[in-house]
Amino acid sequence: GVMSKHQEGIKSKVIKHNLNPVWKDDMHVSLASIDLKGLARNASLIVSVWDEDLANADDLIGVMTIPVKKIIHAHTQGNAFYFKEDLHSNTEIMGSLSGKISIDGNFKDVLQ
Protein backbone atom coordinates (compact mmCIF):
# COMPACT_ATOMS: atom_id res chain seq x y z
CA GLY A 1 0.00 0.00 0.00
CA VAL A 2 0.97 3.64 -0.23
CA MET A 3 1.16 5.87 2.82
CA SER A 4 -1.20 8.83 2.96
CA LYS A 5 -0.48 12.45 3.83
CA HIS A 6 -2.01 13.87 7.00
CA GLN A 7 -1.63 17.15 8.86
CA GLU A 8 0.92 15.47 11.15
CA GLY A 9 3.02 14.22 8.23
CA ILE A 10 2.77 10.93 6.38
CA LYS A 11 0.87 8.10 8.00
CA SER A 12 0.97 4.39 7.22
CA LYS A 13 -1.91 1.99 7.52
CA VAL A 14 -2.59 0.57 10.99
CA ILE A 15 -1.53 -3.02 11.63
CA LYS A 16 -3.85 -4.44 14.27
CA HIS A 17 -3.16 -7.03 16.97
CA ASN A 18 0.53 -7.45 16.17
CA LEU A 19 3.48 -6.86 18.49
CA ASN A 20 5.96 -7.20 15.61
CA PRO A 21 4.35 -5.34 12.69
CA VAL A 22 5.86 -5.24 9.21
CA TRP A 23 4.91 -2.43 6.82
CA LYS A 24 5.49 -2.95 3.13
CA ASP A 25 4.42 0.56 2.21
CA ASP A 26 6.03 2.86 -0.33
CA MET A 27 6.45 6.40 0.95
CA HIS A 28 6.76 9.35 -1.41
CA VAL A 29 8.07 12.57 0.11
CA SER A 30 8.55 15.92 -1.60
CA LEU A 31 11.48 17.98 -0.42
CA ALA A 32 10.49 21.22 1.30
CA SER A 33 13.50 23.05 -0.12
CA ILE A 34 15.54 23.11 -3.31
CA ASP A 35 18.62 23.96 -1.22
CA LEU A 36 20.03 20.43 -1.32
CA LYS A 37 23.34 21.45 0.25
CA GLY A 38 21.43 22.99 3.15
CA LEU A 39 19.24 19.90 3.49
CA ALA A 40 22.33 17.66 3.46
CA ARG A 41 23.90 19.78 6.21
CA ASN A 42 20.92 20.39 8.45
CA ALA A 43 17.82 18.27 7.78
CA SER A 44 16.76 14.96 9.28
CA LEU A 45 13.95 12.55 8.56
CA ILE A 46 12.08 11.93 11.80
CA VAL A 47 9.98 8.76 12.08
CA SER A 48 7.65 8.13 14.99
CA VAL A 49 5.81 4.88 15.72
CA TRP A 50 2.51 4.99 17.59
CA ASP A 51 0.16 2.46 19.17
CA GLU A 52 -3.36 3.28 18.01
CA ASP A 53 -6.01 3.23 20.73
CA LEU A 54 -9.69 3.55 19.96
CA ALA A 55 -10.83 4.50 23.48
CA ASN A 56 -7.87 6.66 24.56
CA ALA A 57 -5.23 8.88 22.98
CA ASP A 58 -2.67 7.06 20.84
CA ASP A 59 0.57 6.13 22.64
CA LEU A 60 4.00 7.02 21.30
CA ILE A 61 6.12 3.87 21.07
CA GLY A 62 9.31 5.54 19.92
CA VAL A 63 11.12 7.93 17.58
CA MET A 64 14.13 7.59 15.29
CA THR A 65 16.05 10.20 13.31
CA ILE A 66 17.97 9.78 10.04
CA PRO A 67 20.16 12.65 8.80
CA VAL A 68 19.23 13.50 5.20
CA LYS A 69 22.98 13.69 4.48
CA LYS A 70 23.22 9.88 4.82
CA ILE A 71 20.33 9.34 2.41
CA ILE A 72 21.76 11.72 -0.21
CA HIS A 73 25.26 10.27 0.19
CA ALA A 74 23.98 6.75 -0.54
CA HIS A 75 22.12 8.09 -3.57
CA THR A 76 25.21 9.84 -4.97
CA GLN A 77 27.00 6.46 -4.72
CA GLY A 78 24.22 4.86 -6.77
CA ASN A 79 22.69 3.06 -3.79
CA ALA A 80 19.54 3.10 -1.73
CA PHE A 81 20.00 3.93 1.96
CA TYR A 82 19.36 0.92 4.20
CA PHE A 83 18.77 1.50 7.88
CA LYS A 84 18.08 -0.33 11.11
CA GLU A 85 17.67 2.14 13.96
CA ASP A 86 16.49 1.91 17.53
CA LEU A 87 13.18 3.56 18.45
CA HIS A 88 13.70 5.74 21.51
CA SER A 89 11.16 7.00 24.01
CA ASN A 90 12.80 9.25 26.58
CA THR A 91 15.97 7.32 27.43
CA GLU A 92 14.61 3.83 26.73
CA ILE A 93 14.97 1.75 23.57
CA MET A 94 11.48 0.55 22.68
CA GLY A 95 12.30 -1.56 19.64
CA SER A 96 13.82 -1.00 16.23
CA LEU A 97 12.77 -0.03 12.75
CA SER A 98 14.48 -1.07 9.54
CA GLY A 99 13.93 -0.27 5.91
CA LYS A 100 15.22 1.12 2.66
CA ILE A 101 15.08 4.69 1.40
CA SER A 102 15.69 5.49 -2.25
CA ILE A 103 15.30 8.86 -3.89
CA ASP A 104 14.56 9.97 -7.43
CA GLY A 105 16.62 12.63 -9.12
CA ASN A 106 20.22 13.45 -9.84
CA PHE A 107 22.04 15.20 -6.98
CA LYS A 108 25.63 15.18 -8.23
CA ASP A 109 28.01 17.40 -6.24
CA VAL A 110 25.42 18.01 -3.50
CA LEU A 111 27.78 17.00 -0.70
CA GLN A 112 30.89 18.70 -2.07
C-alpha positions as a Python dict, from the first residue, in 0.01 Angstrom:
ca = {
    (1, 'G'): (0, 0, 0),
    (2, 'V'): (97, 364, -23),
    (3, 'M'): (116, 587, 282),
    (4, 'S'): (-120, 883, 296),
    (5, 'K'): (-48, 1245, 383),
    (6, 'H'): (-201, 1387, 700),
    (7, 'Q'): (-163, 1715, 886),
    (8, 'E'): (92, 1547, 1115),
    (9, 'G'): (302, 1422, 823),
    (10, 'I'): (277, 1093, 638),
    (11, 'K'): (87, 810, 800),
    (12, 'S'): (97, 439, 722),
    (13, 'K'): (-191, 199, 752),
    (14, 'V'): (-259, 57, 1099),
    (15, 'I'): (-153, -302, 1163),
    (16, 'K'): (-385, -444, 1427),
    (17, 'H'): (-316, -703, 1697),
    (18, 'N'): (53, -745, 1617),
    (19, 'L'): (348, -686, 1849),
    (20, 'N'): (596, -720, 1561),
    (21, 'P'): (435, -534, 1269),
    (22, 'V'): (586, -524, 921),
    (23, 'W'): (491, -243, 682),
    (24, 'K'): (549, -295, 313),
    (25, 'D'): (442, 56, 221),
    (26, 'D'): (603, 286, -33),
    (27, 'M'): (645, 640, 95),
    (28, 'H'): (676, 935, -141),
    (29, 'V'): (807, 1257, 11),
    (30, 'S'): (855, 1592, -160),
    (31, 'L'): (1148, 1798, -42),
    (32, 'A'): (1049, 2122, 130),
    (33, 'S'): (1350, 2305, -12),
    (34, 'I'): (1554, 2311, -331),
    (35, 'D'): (1862, 2396, -122),
    (36, 'L'): (2003, 2043, -132),
    (37, 'K'): (2334, 2145, 25),
    (38, 'G'): (2143, 2299, 315),
    (39, 'L'): (1924, 1990, 349),
    (40, 'A'): (2233, 1766, 346),
    (41, 'R'): (2390, 1978, 621),
    (42, 'N'): (2092, 2039, 845),
    (43, 'A'): (1782, 1827, 778),
    (44, 'S'): (1676, 1496, 928),
    (45, 'L'): (1395, 1255, 856),
    (46, 'I'): (1208, 1193, 1180),
    (47, 'V'): (998, 876, 1208),
    (48, 'S'): (765, 813, 1499),
    (49, 'V'): (581, 488, 1572),
    (50, 'W'): (251, 499, 1759),
    (51, 'D'): (16, 246, 1917),
    (52, 'E'): (-336, 328, 1801),
    (53, 'D'): (-601, 323, 2073),
    (54, 'L'): (-969, 355, 1996),
    (55, 'A'): (-1083, 450, 2348),
    (56, 'N'): (-787, 666, 2456),
    (57, 'A'): (-523, 888, 2298),
    (58, 'D'): (-267, 706, 2084),
    (59, 'D'): (57, 613, 2264),
    (60, 'L'): (400, 702, 2130),
    (61, 'I'): (612, 387, 2107),
    (62, 'G'): (931, 554, 1992),
    (63, 'V'): (1112, 793, 1758),
    (64, 'M'): (1413, 759, 1529),
    (65, 'T'): (1605, 1020, 1331),
    (66, 'I'): (1797, 978, 1004),
    (67, 'P'): (2016, 1265, 880),
    (68, 'V'): (1923, 1350, 520),
    (69, 'K'): (2298, 1369, 448),
    (70, 'K'): (2322, 988, 482),
    (71, 'I'): (2033, 934, 241),
    (72, 'I'): (2176, 1172, -21),
    (73, 'H'): (2526, 1027, 19),
    (74, 'A'): (2398, 675, -54),
    (75, 'H'): (2212, 809, -357),
    (76, 'T'): (2521, 984, -497),
    (77, 'Q'): (2700, 646, -472),
    (78, 'G'): (2422, 486, -677),
    (79, 'N'): (2269, 306, -379),
    (80, 'A'): (1954, 310, -173),
    (81, 'F'): (2000, 393, 196),
    (82, 'Y'): (1936, 92, 420),
    (83, 'F'): (1877, 150, 788),
    (84, 'K'): (1808, -33, 1111),
    (85, 'E'): (1767, 214, 1396),
    (86, 'D'): (1649, 191, 1753),
    (87, 'L'): (1318, 356, 1845),
    (88, 'H'): (1370, 574, 2151),
    (89, 'S'): (1116, 700, 2401),
    (90, 'N'): (1280, 925, 2658),
    (91, 'T'): (1597, 732, 2743),
    (92, 'E'): (1461, 383, 2673),
    (93, 'I'): (1497, 175, 2357),
    (94, 'M'): (1148, 55, 2268),
    (95, 'G'): (1230, -156, 1964),
    (96, 'S'): (1382, -100, 1623),
    (97, 'L'): (1277, -3, 1275),
    (98, 'S'): (1448, -107, 954),
    (99, 'G'): (1393, -27, 591),
    (100, 'K'): (1522, 112, 266),
    (101, 'I'): (1508, 469, 140),
    (102, 'S'): (1569, 549, -225),
    (103, 'I'): (1530, 886, -389),
    (104, 'D'): (1456, 997, -743),
    (105, 'G'): (1662, 1263, -912),
    (106, 'N'): (2022, 1345, -984),
    (107, 'F'): (2204, 1520, -698),
    (108, 'K'): (2563, 1518, -823),
    (109, 'D'): (2801, 1740, -624),
    (110, 'V'): (2542, 1801, -350),
    (111, 'L'): (2778, 1700, -70),
    (112, 'Q'): (3089, 1870, -207),
}
